Amino acid sequence: MLSSEVGDDLTSAYVTRVPLLAGANPYVTLYDGDTPTGYASLWQVDWSTHGSGSVLVVWTPAGLRVVSDDPRLGAWIEEHFVRHFDEARALPSWPAARVERAAVELRVDPATGAYAAAAGLTVGITGPLDARPFAMADFPLRGASHGLSMQIIPCAHASITIDGRAVPGVPAVTWPGGRPSSSAITTVHEAWSM
């Protein structure tokens, strides 16, 4: 086969993508035994088709809260991404969201973890165990193929508090094949395309 034919074959299989978002998305699910007690998704959006800013999504059996300094961005993050992730879909329920406008303090540090605070909610993710790149050219989300790349940092510890009261539970940490896996993750350099 001629090299120009190889190029033609590769070109015909290539899917052109449009950038959607760049930033970071640390997240955690807390468990009491096998029962999920809390879930949080923290978004540091450096750039997106819906603007930039911070979003904090927190679920407990008592309900769902979405807080953002930009409610339009917060609604898009919850609707397009969070509610469709495996972690959210595995929860017993995911009610309709109402976005609260409030300043979100968010720090993401690959060496130490992540911290977010807004409107009586705080989330901490600490104790990095590993750092590894992740990329998926065909990540199914909302019935459509998305591109996703990021650095994943599984962490040992996490907490969620609501109005000063700690949500019970801890992250699930396992070591399959000697490699750490956790339900508490810090991500950096996260990029989505469609």
Short mmCIF file of C-alpha atoms in Angstrom, two decimals:
data_model
loop_
_atom_site.label_atom_id
_atom_site.label_comp_id
_atom_site.label_asym_id
_atom_site.label_seq_id
_atom_site.Cartn_x
_atom_site.Cartn_y
_atom_site.Cartn_z
CA MET A 1 0.00 0.00 0.00
CA LEU A 2 1.33 3.45 -0.88
CA SER A 3 1.88 5.92 1.93
CA SER A 4 -0.71 8.28 0.42
CA GLU A 5 -3.27 5.47 0.61
CA VAL A 6 -2.41 4.88 4.28
CA GLY A 7 -2.94 8.59 4.92
CA ASP A 8 -6.29 8.44 3.15
CA ASP A 9 -7.36 5.47 5.30
CA LEU A 10 -6.36 7.28 8.50
CA THR A 11 -8.11 10.44 7.41
CA SER A 12 -11.34 8.62 6.64
CA ALA A 13 -11.37 7.09 10.14
CA TYR A 14 -10.57 10.33 11.95
CA VAL A 15 -13.36 12.11 13.84
CA THR A 16 -13.02 15.87 14.10
CA ARG A 17 -13.80 17.13 17.59
CA VAL A 18 -14.74 20.52 19.02
CA PRO A 19 -13.29 21.59 22.42
CA LEU A 20 -15.91 21.75 25.20
CA LEU A 21 -14.03 22.34 28.45
CA ALA A 22 -10.57 22.62 30.01
CA GLY A 23 -9.90 22.60 33.74
CA ALA A 24 -10.06 20.16 36.65
CA ASN A 25 -12.77 17.97 38.19
CA PRO A 26 -11.88 16.39 41.55
CA TYR A 27 -14.64 14.13 42.89
CA VAL A 28 -15.42 11.76 45.73
CA THR A 29 -17.99 9.19 46.78
CA LEU A 30 -18.10 8.44 50.50
CA TYR A 31 -19.29 5.03 51.72
CA ASP A 32 -20.52 3.52 54.95
CA GLY A 33 -19.74 -0.10 54.17
CA ASP A 34 -21.18 -0.58 50.68
CA THR A 35 -23.74 2.22 51.02
CA PRO A 36 -22.97 5.59 49.40
CA THR A 37 -23.48 8.39 51.91
CA GLY A 38 -22.20 11.39 49.95
CA TYR A 39 -20.90 12.42 46.55
CA ALA A 40 -19.19 15.63 45.51
CA SER A 41 -17.97 16.86 42.15
CA LEU A 42 -15.73 19.96 42.15
CA TRP A 43 -15.22 21.85 38.90
CA GLN A 44 -12.52 24.38 38.17
CA VAL A 45 -13.44 25.47 34.66
CA ASP A 46 -10.60 27.44 33.10
CA TRP A 47 -12.35 27.61 29.73
CA SER A 48 -15.54 26.14 28.27
CA THR A 49 -18.20 26.79 25.67
CA HIS A 50 -20.32 28.04 28.60
CA GLY A 51 -17.73 30.28 30.21
CA SER A 52 -15.31 29.85 33.09
CA GLY A 53 -15.69 29.63 36.86
CA SER A 54 -16.15 27.17 39.71
CA VAL A 55 -18.96 24.71 40.38
CA LEU A 56 -19.62 22.54 43.43
CA VAL A 57 -22.09 19.66 43.18
CA VAL A 58 -22.92 17.77 46.40
CA TRP A 59 -25.33 14.84 46.77
CA THR A 60 -26.45 13.13 49.96
CA PRO A 61 -29.54 10.99 50.56
CA ALA A 62 -31.16 14.21 51.84
CA GLY A 63 -30.84 15.94 48.47
CA LEU A 64 -28.73 17.58 45.79
CA ARG A 65 -27.06 21.00 45.86
CA VAL A 66 -25.37 22.73 42.95
CA VAL A 67 -23.50 25.95 43.75
CA SER A 68 -21.66 28.16 41.28
CA ASP A 69 -20.46 31.69 40.87
CA ASP A 70 -22.10 31.45 37.42
CA PRO A 71 -25.48 29.62 37.56
CA ARG A 72 -25.57 29.14 33.78
CA LEU A 73 -22.21 27.34 33.94
CA GLY A 74 -23.33 25.35 37.00
CA ALA A 75 -26.51 24.18 35.27
CA TRP A 76 -24.57 23.07 32.19
CA ILE A 77 -21.95 21.19 34.25
CA GLU A 78 -24.63 19.34 36.24
CA GLU A 79 -26.84 18.57 33.23
CA HIS A 80 -24.24 17.79 30.56
CA PHE A 81 -21.65 16.02 32.71
CA VAL A 82 -22.21 15.16 36.39
CA ARG A 83 -25.64 13.51 36.34
CA HIS A 84 -24.44 11.18 33.54
CA PHE A 85 -21.22 10.01 35.19
CA ASP A 86 -21.11 6.42 36.48
CA GLU A 87 -20.58 7.68 40.05
CA ALA A 88 -23.81 9.72 39.99
CA ARG A 89 -25.78 7.04 38.14
CA ALA A 90 -24.81 4.50 40.82
CA LEU A 91 -26.46 6.57 43.56
CA PRO A 92 -29.97 5.64 44.77
CA SER A 93 -31.46 8.84 43.31
CA TRP A 94 -30.49 12.00 41.45
CA PRO A 95 -33.16 14.69 41.83
CA ALA A 96 -33.70 17.68 39.58
CA ALA A 97 -31.12 20.37 40.28
CA ARG A 98 -31.56 24.01 41.18
CA VAL A 99 -28.38 26.03 40.95
CA GLU A 100 -27.53 28.40 43.81
CA ARG A 101 -25.47 31.50 42.98
CA ALA A 102 -22.62 31.87 45.48
CA ALA A 103 -18.87 32.33 45.44
CA VAL A 104 -17.05 28.99 45.33
CA GLU A 105 -13.60 28.79 46.90
CA LEU A 106 -11.76 26.01 45.07
CA ARG A 107 -8.13 24.90 45.26
CA VAL A 108 -6.72 22.02 43.23
CA ASP A 109 -3.15 20.93 43.95
CA PRO A 110 -1.83 17.69 42.44
CA ALA A 111 0.69 17.37 45.30
CA THR A 112 -1.86 17.61 48.12
CA GLY A 113 -5.41 17.18 46.73
CA ALA A 114 -8.40 19.50 46.45
CA TYR A 115 -10.59 21.68 48.65
CA ALA A 116 -13.86 23.48 47.95
CA ALA A 117 -16.15 25.63 50.08
CA ALA A 118 -19.40 27.41 49.21
CA ALA A 119 -22.75 28.20 50.84
CA GLY A 120 -22.26 25.98 53.91
CA LEU A 121 -20.66 23.12 51.94
CA THR A 122 -17.04 22.01 52.26
CA VAL A 123 -15.26 19.18 50.49
CA GLY A 124 -11.69 18.04 51.09
CA ILE A 125 -9.76 15.43 49.14
CA THR A 126 -6.24 14.64 50.43
CA GLY A 127 -3.47 12.08 50.52
CA PRO A 128 -2.48 11.50 46.88
CA LEU A 129 -1.52 7.86 46.28
CA ASP A 130 -0.48 7.90 42.62
CA ALA A 131 -0.58 10.06 39.50
CA ARG A 132 -1.24 8.69 36.04
CA PRO A 133 -2.40 9.98 32.69
CA PHE A 134 -5.78 8.97 31.31
CA ALA A 135 -7.17 9.46 27.83
CA MET A 136 -10.23 8.07 26.09
CA ALA A 137 -11.01 8.98 22.50
CA ASP A 138 -14.58 7.65 22.68
CA PHE A 139 -16.07 8.40 26.10
CA PRO A 140 -19.85 7.84 25.86
CA LEU A 141 -21.80 10.58 27.60
CA ARG A 142 -25.46 11.49 27.04
CA GLY A 143 -25.56 9.08 24.09
CA ALA A 144 -22.76 10.92 22.28
CA SER A 145 -19.05 10.25 21.86
CA HIS A 146 -16.77 12.64 23.76
CA GLY A 147 -13.00 12.91 23.90
CA LEU A 148 -11.48 13.06 27.40
CA SER A 149 -7.93 13.42 28.69
CA MET A 150 -6.58 14.23 32.16
CA GLN A 151 -4.13 13.39 34.92
CA ILE A 152 -5.81 11.17 37.55
CA ILE A 153 -4.63 11.30 41.15
CA PRO A 154 -6.37 8.76 43.42
CA CYS A 155 -6.40 9.94 47.05
CA ALA A 156 -6.61 8.21 50.43
CA HIS A 157 -8.84 10.60 52.35
CA ALA A 158 -11.89 12.79 51.77
CA SER A 159 -14.63 14.57 53.68
CA ILE A 160 -17.87 16.39 52.96
CA THR A 161 -19.50 18.73 55.46
CA ILE A 162 -22.87 20.45 55.22
CA ASP A 163 -23.50 23.40 57.54
CA GLY A 164 -20.67 22.21 59.79
CA ARG A 165 -21.92 18.60 60.06
CA ALA A 166 -19.73 15.87 58.60
CA VAL A 167 -21.34 13.47 56.13
CA PRO A 168 -20.56 9.98 57.47
CA GLY A 169 -18.41 7.61 55.47
CA VAL A 170 -15.00 7.30 53.88
CA PRO A 171 -13.74 6.85 50.33
CA ALA A 172 -13.31 3.30 49.03
CA VAL A 173 -9.59 2.66 48.51
CA THR A 174 -8.33 -0.59 46.98
CA TRP A 175 -5.02 -1.80 45.58
CA PRO A 176 -5.79 -4.05 42.57
CA GLY A 177 -2.53 -5.50 41.28
CA GLY A 178 -0.63 -3.26 43.70
CA ARG A 179 -1.90 -0.06 42.02
CA PRO A 180 -4.05 2.30 44.10
CA SER A 181 -7.66 2.93 43.15
CA SER A 182 -9.98 5.23 45.08
CA SER A 183 -13.43 6.76 45.01
CA ALA A 184 -11.67 10.04 45.92
CA ILE A 185 -9.92 11.48 42.87
CA THR A 186 -8.15 14.72 42.09
CA THR A 187 -7.82 15.51 38.39
CA VAL A 188 -5.76 18.15 36.63
CA HIS A 189 -5.34 19.08 32.98
CA GLU A 190 -8.85 17.77 32.28
CA ALA A 191 -10.03 18.41 28.74
CA TRP A 192 -13.33 17.43 27.11
CA SER A 193 -14.24 17.60 23.45
CA MET A 194 -17.18 16.47 21.35
#
